[in-house]
Amino acid sequence: MPRPILATVHLDALRHNLHRCNAAAGDARVWAVVKANAYGHGIERVWPALRGADGFALLDLAEAERLRALGWRGPILLLEGCFEPRDLETCSRLDLWHVVHTEEQIDWLAAHKTHQPHHVFLKMNSGMNRLGFRPQAYRAAWARLQALPQVGEIGLMTHFSDADGLRRGREGVLHQVEAFVRATRDLPGERSLCNSAATLRHARRLRLGDDGGALGADWARAGIALYGSAPDHPAHTAADWDLQPTMTLASRLIAIQPVAAGETVGYGSIYTAAHDMRIGIVACGYADGYPRHASLSQAPGAPVLVRGVRTHLVGRVSMDMLAVDLTPVEAAGGPCHLGDEVVLWGRSTSGAVLPVDEVAQAAGTIAYELLCAVAARVPFAVDGAEAP
């Protein structure tokens, strides 16, 4: 039999989360962000559940090709725009919308030969300091684009640095919103401001603009929320936002070891048993994408579910295996056996849920990294029949 590890994508959860993002976005249309191969889920796997979105947003031209091959004829937005002039030829061929965030990209457009004007989104650096034109340079960039016959519609965009934080409350987005509004007040074009965090936390509360519409009223960019992670964890959980886990990483016990008080577990002997215990050895390790640093001290490591019962890692994660404390599991339901189900994150067959956010927090990282890092050697399955 194959090694007992499996990642399962839940289409019903993806549909549910898209519905939640649509509801939170109000009148805005919603981009389903599928960059990084749909956050590790696989574009082809999520397609049946997400094709009800208004558009798709991504980074990679090859991923845009895959979406067109699946039959998508609606908008596709390149979030980082073109990386070299010849990318514009692919944009023309595939009818891709693309972000413009630097003067060089405008130069490329000016030199580009096309019969079909490009639909672009001009990005403002309103405080993220990553991509985009600063507010004082934004209108000049817009004027350059507007004068080009190679450019048709020009959308207006920015990205929030602190939409997920509580350190300044609404001020976390308000200073950027104010900069964006000042620089774009009388410019035509669709607006796109909200990522997942801003859509869930702010879109219904901040009312801006002459039309009285919600923040980001034209297009919202739904990313991590689609995949069942709370974008502002731990301030809120996925359950708080009514988001469902879209990926389950599950394995099984392949060995059970009795460990006496005072004995150690794993490489480096970083865990010492405080009492006699039984540990389970699980077919999952850092070569599968599970974070090695999920358990690096004597304190309980990252949570896991064994037979639907919550327990935790002990000892250091190895390349192909990790160890878990079976004490709470056997206290709840009797001795464990080889083949018992272990859920590293996601849904147990018993119905119990282990949010990927909790595992990421225990490993000192974020859910994005865990979902994107599932290794190629891990087989995938898809759960949930396609909706009519």
mmCIF file of C-alpha atoms in Angstrom:
data_model
loop_
_atom_site.group_PDB
_atom_site.id
_atom_site.type_symbol
_atom_site.label_atom_id
_atom_site.label_comp_id
_atom_site.label_asym_id
_atom_site.label_seq_id
_atom_site.Cartn_x
_atom_site.Cartn_y
_atom_site.Cartn_z
ATOM 1 C CA MET A 1 0.000 0.000 0.000
ATOM 2 C CA PRO A 2 1.166 3.600 -0.472
ATOM 3 C CA ARG A 3 2.522 5.535 2.465
ATOM 4 C CA PRO A 4 -0.504 6.572 4.564
ATOM 5 C CA ILE A 5 -0.501 10.345 4.142
ATOM 6 C CA LEU A 6 -3.104 12.262 2.166
ATOM 7 C CA ALA A 7 -4.122 15.868 1.594
ATOM 8 C CA THR A 8 -7.817 16.286 0.829
ATOM 9 C CA VAL A 9 -9.368 19.393 -0.723
ATOM 10 C CA HIS A 10 -12.957 20.040 0.379
ATOM 11 C CA LEU A 11 -14.988 21.631 -2.410
ATOM 12 C CA ASP A 12 -18.027 22.188 -0.218
ATOM 13 C CA ALA A 13 -15.912 24.296 2.134
ATOM 14 C CA LEU A 14 -14.485 26.313 -0.753
ATOM 15 C CA ARG A 15 -17.982 27.084 -2.022
ATOM 16 C CA HIS A 16 -19.068 28.063 1.475
ATOM 17 C CA ASN A 17 -16.077 30.349 1.994
ATOM 18 C CA LEU A 18 -16.593 32.028 -1.376
ATOM 19 C CA HIS A 19 -20.189 32.689 -0.361
ATOM 20 C CA ARG A 20 -18.988 34.203 2.923
ATOM 21 C CA CYS A 21 -16.532 36.471 1.088
ATOM 22 C CA ASN A 22 -19.238 37.554 -1.334
ATOM 23 C CA ALA A 23 -21.542 38.394 1.561
ATOM 24 C CA ALA A 24 -18.829 40.344 3.387
ATOM 25 C CA ALA A 25 -17.916 42.262 0.229
ATOM 26 C CA GLY A 26 -21.454 43.578 -0.178
ATOM 27 C CA ASP A 27 -21.969 44.983 -3.675
ATOM 28 C CA ALA A 28 -18.360 44.433 -4.692
ATOM 29 C CA ARG A 29 -17.372 41.778 -7.161
ATOM 30 C CA VAL A 30 -14.891 39.250 -5.813
ATOM 31 C CA TRP A 31 -11.605 38.066 -7.221
ATOM 32 C CA ALA A 32 -10.801 34.509 -6.146
ATOM 33 C CA VAL A 33 -7.052 34.714 -5.547
ATOM 34 C CA VAL A 34 -5.425 31.496 -6.740
ATOM 35 C CA LYS A 35 -1.757 32.473 -6.686
ATOM 36 C CA ALA A 36 0.773 29.887 -5.483
ATOM 37 C CA ASN A 37 -1.266 27.132 -7.134
ATOM 38 C CA ALA A 38 -4.388 28.155 -5.216
ATOM 39 C CA TYR A 39 -2.497 28.449 -1.930
ATOM 40 C CA GLY A 40 -1.211 24.907 -2.310
ATOM 41 C CA HIS A 41 -4.621 23.369 -3.055
ATOM 42 C CA GLY A 42 -4.136 23.087 -6.823
ATOM 43 C CA ILE A 43 -5.886 25.287 -9.374
ATOM 44 C CA GLU A 44 -7.500 22.366 -11.169
ATOM 45 C CA ARG A 45 -8.763 20.969 -7.854
ATOM 46 C CA VAL A 46 -10.388 24.195 -6.647
ATOM 47 C CA TRP A 47 -11.796 25.163 -10.040
ATOM 48 C CA PRO A 48 -15.173 23.383 -9.670
ATOM 49 C CA ALA A 49 -15.832 25.243 -6.402
ATOM 50 C CA LEU A 50 -14.463 28.676 -7.282
ATOM 51 C CA ARG A 51 -15.668 29.164 -10.829
ATOM 52 C CA GLY A 52 -18.626 31.033 -9.379
ATOM 53 C CA ALA A 53 -16.275 33.916 -8.535
ATOM 54 C CA ASP A 54 -16.419 37.105 -10.582
ATOM 55 C CA GLY A 55 -12.778 36.783 -11.559
ATOM 56 C CA PHE A 56 -9.482 35.155 -10.676
ATOM 57 C CA ALA A 57 -6.312 36.869 -9.498
ATOM 58 C CA LEU A 58 -2.841 35.339 -9.595
ATOM 59 C CA LEU A 59 0.803 36.061 -10.404
ATOM 60 C CA ASP A 60 1.984 33.521 -12.906
ATOM 61 C CA LEU A 61 1.304 33.492 -16.636
ATOM 62 C CA ALA A 62 1.438 29.696 -16.627
ATOM 63 C CA GLU A 63 -1.320 29.618 -14.006
ATOM 64 C CA ALA A 64 -3.380 31.980 -16.154
ATOM 65 C CA GLU A 65 -2.904 29.555 -19.057
ATOM 66 C CA ARG A 66 -4.223 26.750 -16.871
ATOM 67 C CA LEU A 67 -7.349 28.717 -15.990
ATOM 68 C CA ARG A 68 -8.083 29.474 -19.636
ATOM 69 C CA ALA A 69 -7.537 25.797 -20.469
ATOM 70 C CA LEU A 70 -10.152 24.895 -17.848
ATOM 71 C CA GLY A 71 -12.651 27.018 -19.749
ATOM 72 C CA TRP A 72 -12.640 30.267 -17.764
ATOM 73 C CA ARG A 73 -13.493 33.173 -20.056
ATOM 74 C CA GLY A 74 -13.966 35.859 -17.424
ATOM 75 C CA PRO A 75 -11.457 38.328 -15.949
ATOM 76 C CA ILE A 76 -8.023 37.179 -14.835
ATOM 77 C CA LEU A 77 -5.826 39.731 -13.079
ATOM 78 C CA LEU A 78 -2.028 39.510 -12.825
ATOM 79 C CA LEU A 79 -1.427 40.941 -9.353
ATOM 80 C CA GLU A 80 2.227 41.834 -9.973
ATOM 81 C CA GLY A 81 1.711 42.731 -13.601
ATOM 82 C CA CYS A 82 4.212 41.911 -16.312
ATOM 83 C CA PHE A 83 7.802 41.010 -15.552
ATOM 84 C CA GLU A 84 9.201 41.783 -19.009
ATOM 85 C CA PRO A 85 7.889 43.401 -22.213
ATOM 86 C CA ARG A 86 7.046 40.179 -24.035
ATOM 87 C CA ASP A 87 4.630 39.228 -21.250
ATOM 88 C CA LEU A 88 2.300 41.788 -22.803
ATOM 89 C CA GLU A 89 1.940 39.533 -25.849
ATOM 90 C CA THR A 90 0.631 36.770 -23.568
ATOM 91 C CA CYS A 91 -1.716 39.241 -21.894
ATOM 92 C CA SER A 92 -3.119 40.125 -25.309
ATOM 93 C CA ARG A 93 -3.466 36.493 -26.377
ATOM 94 C CA LEU A 94 -5.136 35.354 -23.145
ATOM 95 C CA ASP A 95 -7.067 38.600 -22.537
ATOM 96 C CA LEU A 96 -5.456 39.142 -19.134
ATOM 97 C CA TRP A 97 -5.880 42.220 -16.988
ATOM 98 C CA HIS A 98 -2.685 43.287 -15.279
ATOM 99 C CA VAL A 99 -1.438 45.548 -12.529
ATOM 100 C CA VAL A 100 0.868 48.441 -13.374
ATOM 101 C CA HIS A 101 3.053 49.458 -10.439
ATOM 102 C CA THR A 102 6.216 50.958 -11.943
ATOM 103 C CA GLU A 103 7.243 53.399 -14.676
ATOM 104 C CA GLU A 104 9.017 50.649 -16.625
ATOM 105 C CA GLN A 105 5.756 48.775 -17.085
ATOM 106 C CA ILE A 106 4.236 51.927 -18.599
ATOM 107 C CA ASP A 107 7.248 52.184 -20.920
ATOM 108 C CA TRP A 108 6.675 48.595 -22.046
ATOM 109 C CA LEU A 109 3.030 49.336 -22.797
ATOM 110 C CA ALA A 110 3.978 52.417 -24.775
ATOM 111 C CA ALA A 111 6.232 50.308 -27.007
ATOM 112 C CA HIS A 112 3.821 47.387 -27.279
ATOM 113 C CA LYS A 113 2.041 46.696 -30.565
ATOM 114 C CA THR A 114 -1.520 45.529 -29.983
ATOM 115 C CA HIS A 115 -4.893 45.728 -31.689
ATOM 116 C CA GLN A 116 -6.779 45.237 -28.434
ATOM 117 C CA PRO A 117 -6.272 47.833 -25.671
ATOM 118 C CA HIS A 118 -5.174 46.411 -22.330
ATOM 119 C CA HIS A 119 -7.260 46.542 -19.152
ATOM 120 C CA VAL A 120 -4.930 47.564 -16.332
ATOM 121 C CA PHE A 121 -5.094 48.340 -12.628
ATOM 122 C CA LEU A 122 -2.792 51.155 -11.545
ATOM 123 C CA LYS A 123 -1.400 50.385 -8.114
ATOM 124 C CA MET A 124 -0.760 52.964 -5.425
ATOM 125 C CA ASN A 125 1.803 52.577 -2.668
ATOM 126 C CA SER A 126 -0.363 54.058 0.077
ATOM 127 C CA GLY A 127 1.829 52.804 2.923
ATOM 128 C CA MET A 128 2.666 49.136 2.310
ATOM 129 C CA ASN A 129 5.971 50.196 0.666
ATOM 130 C CA ARG A 130 6.117 47.149 -1.531
ATOM 131 C CA LEU A 131 4.672 47.834 -4.999
ATOM 132 C CA GLY A 132 3.065 50.876 -6.540
ATOM 133 C CA PHE A 133 3.338 54.597 -7.146
ATOM 134 C CA ARG A 134 3.390 56.922 -4.169
ATOM 135 C CA PRO A 135 0.302 59.152 -3.873
ATOM 136 C CA GLN A 136 2.152 62.248 -5.125
ATOM 137 C CA ALA A 137 3.230 60.391 -8.296
ATOM 138 C CA TYR A 138 0.015 58.485 -8.867
ATOM 139 C CA ARG A 139 -1.904 60.994 -10.979
ATOM 140 C CA ALA A 140 1.031 61.491 -13.339
ATOM 141 C CA ALA A 141 1.254 57.721 -13.846
ATOM 142 C CA TRP A 142 -2.488 57.610 -14.504
ATOM 143 C CA ALA A 143 -2.168 60.412 -17.055
ATOM 144 C CA ARG A 144 0.607 58.546 -18.876
ATOM 145 C CA LEU A 145 -1.532 55.404 -19.081
ATOM 146 C CA GLN A 146 -4.638 57.299 -20.097
ATOM 147 C CA ALA A 147 -2.771 58.846 -23.045
ATOM 148 C CA LEU A 148 -1.669 55.475 -24.463
ATOM 149 C CA PRO A 149 -3.724 53.884 -27.260
ATOM 150 C CA GLN A 150 -2.458 50.520 -25.953
ATOM 151 C CA VAL A 151 -4.475 51.025 -22.747
ATOM 152 C CA GLY A 152 -8.245 50.788 -22.431
ATOM 153 C CA GLU A 153 -9.782 50.747 -18.983
ATOM 154 C CA ILE A 154 -7.703 51.829 -16.001
ATOM 155 C CA GLY A 155 -8.666 50.497 -12.580
ATOM 156 C CA LEU A 156 -7.326 51.943 -9.339
ATOM 157 C CA MET A 157 -5.823 49.738 -6.638
ATOM 158 C CA THR A 158 -3.918 49.708 -3.373
ATOM 159 C CA HIS A 159 -3.017 47.133 -0.717
ATOM 160 C CA PHE A 160 -3.300 47.450 3.069
ATOM 161 C CA SER A 161 -0.390 46.645 5.357
ATOM 162 C CA ASP A 162 -2.381 46.359 8.607
ATOM 163 C CA ALA A 163 -5.909 45.276 7.704
ATOM 164 C CA ASP A 164 -5.438 42.205 9.901
ATOM 165 C CA GLY A 165 -4.114 44.036 12.979
ATOM 166 C CA LEU A 166 -5.623 45.556 16.082
ATOM 167 C CA ARG A 167 -2.663 47.711 17.060
ATOM 168 C CA ARG A 168 -4.388 50.827 15.780
ATOM 169 C CA GLY A 169 -7.910 49.562 15.210
ATOM 170 C CA ARG A 170 -9.522 51.206 12.189
ATOM 171 C CA GLU A 171 -6.478 53.435 11.865
ATOM 172 C CA GLY A 172 -4.704 50.356 10.550
ATOM 173 C CA VAL A 173 -6.407 50.961 7.196
ATOM 174 C CA LEU A 174 -7.758 54.463 7.581
ATOM 175 C CA HIS A 175 -4.506 56.323 6.942
ATOM 176 C CA GLN A 176 -4.022 54.369 3.707
ATOM 177 C CA VAL A 177 -7.639 54.826 2.677
ATOM 178 C CA GLU A 178 -7.344 58.568 3.197
ATOM 179 C CA ALA A 179 -4.181 58.697 1.060
ATOM 180 C CA PHE A 180 -5.870 56.681 -1.676
ATOM 181 C CA VAL A 181 -9.037 58.801 -1.662
ATOM 182 C CA ARG A 182 -7.106 62.073 -1.783
ATOM 183 C CA ALA A 183 -5.046 60.966 -4.774
ATOM 184 C CA THR A 184 -7.919 59.394 -6.754
ATOM 185 C CA ARG A 185 -10.906 61.523 -5.804
ATOM 186 C CA ASP A 186 -11.916 62.609 -9.319
ATOM 187 C CA LEU A 187 -10.277 59.831 -11.341
ATOM 188 C CA PRO A 188 -12.567 57.444 -13.212
ATOM 189 C CA GLY A 189 -12.155 53.706 -12.980
ATOM 190 C CA GLU A 190 -13.050 50.718 -10.848
ATOM 191 C CA ARG A 191 -11.504 50.526 -7.398
ATOM 192 C CA SER A 192 -9.966 47.524 -5.640
ATOM 193 C CA LEU A 193 -8.734 47.950 -2.075
ATOM 194 C CA CYS A 194 -9.807 45.048 0.135
ATOM 195 C CA ASN A 195 -7.898 41.828 0.657
ATOM 196 C CA SER A 196 -9.379 39.057 2.843
ATOM 197 C CA ALA A 197 -8.730 40.838 6.125
ATOM 198 C CA ALA A 198 -10.088 44.169 4.946
ATOM 199 C CA THR A 199 -13.125 42.515 3.370
ATOM 200 C CA LEU A 200 -14.075 40.702 6.567
ATOM 201 C CA ARG A 201 -13.106 43.422 9.049
ATOM 202 C CA HIS A 202 -13.731 46.749 7.359
ATOM 203 C CA ALA A 203 -15.725 46.618 4.129
ATOM 204 C CA ARG A 204 -19.111 47.065 5.790
ATOM 205 C CA ARG A 205 -17.982 49.649 8.345
ATOM 206 C CA LEU A 206 -15.974 52.125 6.332
ATOM 207 C CA ARG A 207 -18.181 54.127 3.975
ATOM 208 C CA LEU A 208 -16.177 56.277 1.629
ATOM 209 C CA GLY A 209 -16.385 57.997 -1.710
ATOM 210 C CA ASP A 210 -18.866 60.239 -3.425
ATOM 211 C CA ASP A 211 -21.083 57.303 -4.352
ATOM 212 C CA GLY A 212 -21.427 56.231 -0.705
ATOM 213 C CA GLY A 213 -20.295 52.730 -1.574
ATOM 214 C CA ALA A 214 -18.467 50.384 0.741
ATOM 215 C CA LEU A 215 -14.683 50.359 0.865
ATOM 216 C CA GLY A 216 -13.427 48.574 -2.240
ATOM 217 C CA ALA A 217 -16.942 48.639 -3.706
ATOM 218 C CA ASP A 218 -15.912 47.499 -7.181
ATOM 219 C CA TRP A 219 -13.579 44.544 -6.559
ATOM 220 C CA ALA A 220 -12.528 42.702 -3.382
ATOM 221 C CA ARG A 221 -9.584 40.312 -3.428
ATOM 222 C CA ALA A 222 -10.442 37.158 -1.498
ATOM 223 C CA GLY A 223 -7.324 35.170 -0.705
ATOM 224 C CA ILE A 224 -6.630 33.241 2.492
ATOM 225 C CA ALA A 225 -10.237 33.476 3.674
ATOM 226 C CA LEU A 226 -11.280 31.320 0.717
ATOM 227 C CA TYR A 227 -9.042 28.591 2.076
ATOM 228 C CA GLY A 228 -10.518 28.497 5.564
ATOM 229 C CA SER A 229 -7.994 30.546 7.510
ATOM 230 C CA ALA A 230 -8.837 33.610 9.589
ATOM 231 C CA PRO A 231 -6.764 36.465 8.114
ATOM 232 C CA ASP A 232 -6.543 38.121 11.540
ATOM 233 C CA HIS A 233 -5.863 35.046 13.676
ATOM 234 C CA PRO A 234 -5.588 34.915 16.696
ATOM 235 C CA ALA A 235 -7.802 37.981 17.175
ATOM 236 C CA HIS A 236 -10.488 35.977 15.386
ATOM 237 C CA THR A 237 -10.707 32.315 14.496
ATOM 238 C CA ALA A 238 -11.975 30.825 11.273
ATOM 239 C CA ALA A 239 -15.133 29.827 13.166
ATOM 240 C CA ASP A 240 -15.646 33.448 14.224
ATOM 241 C CA TRP A 241 -15.797 34.384 10.543
ATOM 242 C CA ASP A 242 -17.832 31.259 9.665
ATOM 243 C CA LEU A 243 -15.058 29.900 7.471
ATOM 244 C CA GLN A 244 -14.599 26.173 6.915
ATOM 245 C CA PRO A 245 -11.313 24.261 6.460
ATOM 246 C CA THR A 246 -10.652 23.557 2.801
ATOM 247 C CA MET A 247 -7.688 21.213 3.203
ATOM 248 C CA THR A 248 -7.157 18.246 5.484
ATOM 249 C CA LEU A 249 -3.676 16.832 5.901
ATOM 250 C CA ALA A 250 -4.107 13.386 7.431
ATOM 251 C CA SER A 251 -1.965 10.337 8.095
ATOM 252 C CA ARG A 252 -1.989 7.269 10.344
ATOM 253 C CA LEU A 253 -0.120 5.739 13.235
ATOM 254 C CA ILE A 254 2.624 3.462 11.914
ATOM 255 C CA ALA A 255 4.105 2.525 15.308
ATOM 256 C CA ILE A 256 3.394 2.829 19.029
ATOM 257 C CA GLN A 257 6.202 3.093 21.559
ATOM 258 C CA PRO A 258 6.036 2.790 25.361
ATOM 259 C CA VAL A 259 8.238 5.456 26.931
ATOM 260 C CA ALA A 260 9.264 5.329 30.586
ATOM 261 C CA ALA A 261 9.518 8.403 32.795
ATOM 262 C CA GLY A 262 12.887 10.030 32.218
ATOM 263 C CA GLU A 263 13.349 8.673 28.689
ATOM 264 C CA THR A 264 13.681 11.028 25.760
ATOM 265 C CA VAL A 265 11.998 11.171 22.366
ATOM 266 C CA GLY A 266 13.479 11.960 18.971
ATOM 267 C CA TYR A 267 16.548 13.705 17.597
ATOM 268 C CA GLY A 268 18.403 15.881 20.047
ATOM 269 C CA SER A 269 16.495 14.343 22.976
ATOM 270 C CA ILE A 270 14.674 17.629 23.441
ATOM 271 C CA TYR A 271 11.618 15.968 25.028
ATOM 272 C CA THR A 272 11.875 14.017 28.271
ATOM 273 C CA ALA A 273 8.875 12.021 29.484
ATOM 274 C CA ALA A 274 7.669 13.251 32.859
ATOM 275 C CA HIS A 275 5.785 9.968 33.425
ATOM 276 C CA ASP A 276 5.321 6.591 31.800
ATOM 277 C CA MET A 277 3.461 7.161 28.535
ATOM 278 C CA ARG A 278 2.740 5.776 25.103
ATOM 279 C CA ILE A 279 3.634 7.743 22.006
ATOM 280 C CA GLY A 280 2.394 7.270 18.470
ATOM 281 C CA ILE A 281 4.657 7.514 15.450
ATOM 282 C CA VAL A 282 2.964 9.221 12.495
ATOM 283 C CA ALA A 283 3.849 8.991 8.809
ATOM 284 C CA CYS A 284 4.410 12.708 8.284
ATOM 285 C CA GLY A 285 7.521 14.864 8.487
ATOM 286 C CA TYR A 286 9.190 17.966 7.199
ATOM 287 C CA ALA A 287 9.757 16.357 3.781
ATOM 288 C CA ASP A 288 5.964 16.340 3.485
ATOM 289 C CA GLY A 289 5.847 20.063 4.234
ATOM 290 C CA TYR A 290 5.039 19.776 7.921
ATOM 291 C CA PRO A 291 7.106 22.395 9.826
ATOM 292 C CA ARG A 292 10.122 20.966 11.635
ATOM 293 C CA HIS A 293 9.926 23.754 14.213
ATOM 294 C CA ALA A 294 6.419 22.751 15.339
ATOM 295 C CA SER A 295 7.930 21.122 18.430
ATOM 296 C CA LEU A 296 11.328 22.295 19.572
ATOM 297 C CA SER A 297 11.089 22.315 23.372
ATOM 298 C CA GLN A 298 9.909 20.386 26.390
ATOM 299 C CA ALA A 299 6.581 22.260 26.219
ATOM 300 C CA PRO A 300 3.734 20.577 24.306
ATOM 301 C CA GLY A 301 4.214 20.857 20.573
ATOM 302 C CA ALA A 302 1.707 21.634 17.864
ATOM 303 C CA PRO A 303 -1.799 20.175 18.254
ATOM 304 C CA VAL A 304 -2.923 17.118 16.309
ATOM 305 C CA LEU A 305 -6.040 14.963 16.281
ATOM 306 C CA VAL A 306 -5.756 11.205 16.817
ATOM 307 C CA ARG A 307 -9.082 9.405 16.310
ATOM 308 C CA GLY A 308 -10.643 12.860 16.550
ATOM 309 C CA VAL A 309 -9.179 13.540 20.016
ATOM 310 C CA ARG A 310 -6.851 16.492 20.467
ATOM 311 C CA THR A 311 -3.302 15.800 21.573
ATOM 312 C CA HIS A 312 0.105 17.233 20.691
ATOM 313 C CA LEU A 313 3.536 16.555 19.248
ATOM 314 C CA VAL A 314 6.427 15.409 21.408
ATOM 315 C CA GLY A 315 10.042 15.628 20.353
ATOM 316 C CA ARG A 316 11.499 16.987 17.156
ATOM 317 C CA VAL A 317 9.819 16.464 13.788
ATOM 318 C CA SER A 318 11.883 14.173 11.555
ATOM 319 C CA MET A 319 12.066 14.089 7.770
ATOM 320 C CA ASP A 320 9.399 11.397 7.402
ATOM 321 C CA MET A 321 7.893 10.948 10.871
ATOM 322 C CA LEU A 322 6.735 12.743 13.973
ATOM 323 C CA ALA A 323 5.678 11.589 17.442
ATOM 324 C CA VAL A 324 2.497 12.378 19.360
ATOM 325 C CA ASP A 325 1.374 11.873 22.945
ATOM 326 C CA LEU A 326 -1.339 9.186 23.040
ATOM 327 C CA THR A 327 -2.299 9.797 26.699
ATOM 328 C CA PRO A 328 -5.446 11.923 26.109
ATOM 329 C CA VAL A 329 -6.526 9.754 23.181
ATOM 330 C CA GLU A 330 -6.368 6.493 25.120
ATOM 331 C CA ALA A 331 -7.985 8.106 28.145
ATOM 332 C CA ALA A 332 -10.938 9.020 25.947
ATOM 333 C CA GLY A 333 -11.359 5.800 23.994
ATOM 334 C CA GLY A 334 -9.020 2.991 24.944
ATOM 335 C CA PRO A 335 -5.760 1.778 23.439
ATOM 336 C CA CYS A 336 -4.582 3.128 20.106
ATOM 337 C CA HIS A 337 -3.613 0.801 17.285
ATOM 338 C CA LEU A 338 -1.584 0.922 14.111
ATOM 339 C CA GLY A 339 -3.621 2.542 11.351
ATOM 340 C CA ASP A 340 -5.525 4.935 13.620
ATOM 341 C CA GLU A 341 -6.300 8.231 11.906
ATOM 342 C CA VAL A 342 -4.117 11.267 12.616
ATOM 343 C CA VAL A 343 -5.169 14.718 11.375
ATOM 344 C CA LEU A 344 -2.351 17.242 11.165
ATOM 345 C CA TRP A 345 -4.869 19.957 10.265
ATOM 346 C CA GLY A 346 -8.379 20.033 8.885
ATOM 347 C CA ARG A 347 -11.341 17.694 9.383
ATOM 348 C CA SER A 348 -11.326 14.349 11.164
ATOM 349 C CA THR A 349 -13.665 11.607 9.994
ATOM 350 C CA SER A 350 -15.249 11.904 13.446
ATOM 351 C CA GLY A 351 -16.253 15.483 12.630
ATOM 352 C CA ALA A 352 -13.643 17.140 14.857
ATOM 353 C CA VAL A 353 -11.808 20.076 13.299
ATOM 354 C CA LEU A 354 -8.230 21.202 13.865
ATOM 355 C CA PRO A 355 -7.817 24.688 12.343
ATOM 356 C CA VAL A 356 -4.656 25.141 10.330
ATOM 357 C CA ASP A 357 -4.266 28.514 12.059
ATOM 358 C CA GLU A 358 -3.651 26.795 15.410
ATOM 359 C CA VAL A 359 -0.983 24.533 13.967
ATOM 360 C CA ALA A 360 0.696 27.495 12.293
ATOM 361 C CA GLN A 361 0.644 29.524 15.501
ATOM 362 C CA ALA A 362 2.279 26.671 17.414
ATOM 363 C CA ALA A 363 4.966 26.522 14.731
ATOM 364 C CA GLY A 364 5.573 30.259 14.858
ATOM 365 C CA THR A 365 4.275 30.898 11.365
ATOM 366 C CA ILE A 366 1.011 31.543 9.491
ATOM 367 C CA ALA A 367 -1.466 29.280 7.750
ATOM 368 C CA TYR A 368 -0.445 30.568 4.311
ATOM 369 C CA GLU A 369 2.977 28.964 4.705
ATOM 370 C CA LEU A 370 1.662 25.569 5.805
ATOM 371 C CA LEU A 371 -0.916 25.330 3.026
ATOM 372 C CA CYS A 372 1.532 26.410 0.340
ATOM 373 C CA ALA A 373 4.309 24.137 1.627
ATOM 374 C CA VAL A 374 2.623 20.732 1.291
ATOM 375 C CA ALA A 375 5.227 18.738 -0.611
ATOM 376 C CA ALA A 376 4.827 17.287 -4.088
ATOM 377 C CA ARG A 377 5.238 13.775 -2.713
ATOM 378 C CA VAL A 378 1.998 14.068 -0.723
ATOM 379 C CA PRO A 379 -0.933 12.656 -2.732
ATOM 380 C CA PHE A 380 -4.089 14.754 -3.031
ATOM 381 C CA ALA A 381 -7.757 13.826 -3.168
ATOM 382 C CA VAL A 382 -10.828 15.989 -3.779
ATOM 383 C CA ASP A 383 -13.907 15.713 -1.600
ATOM 384 C CA GLY A 384 -17.318 17.117 -2.530
ATOM 385 C CA ALA A 385 -19.328 16.502 -5.664
ATOM 386 C CA GLU A 386 -19.653 19.396 -8.058
ATOM 387 C CA ALA A 387 -22.711 21.499 -7.368
ATOM 388 C CA PRO A 388 -25.340 21.566 -10.111
#
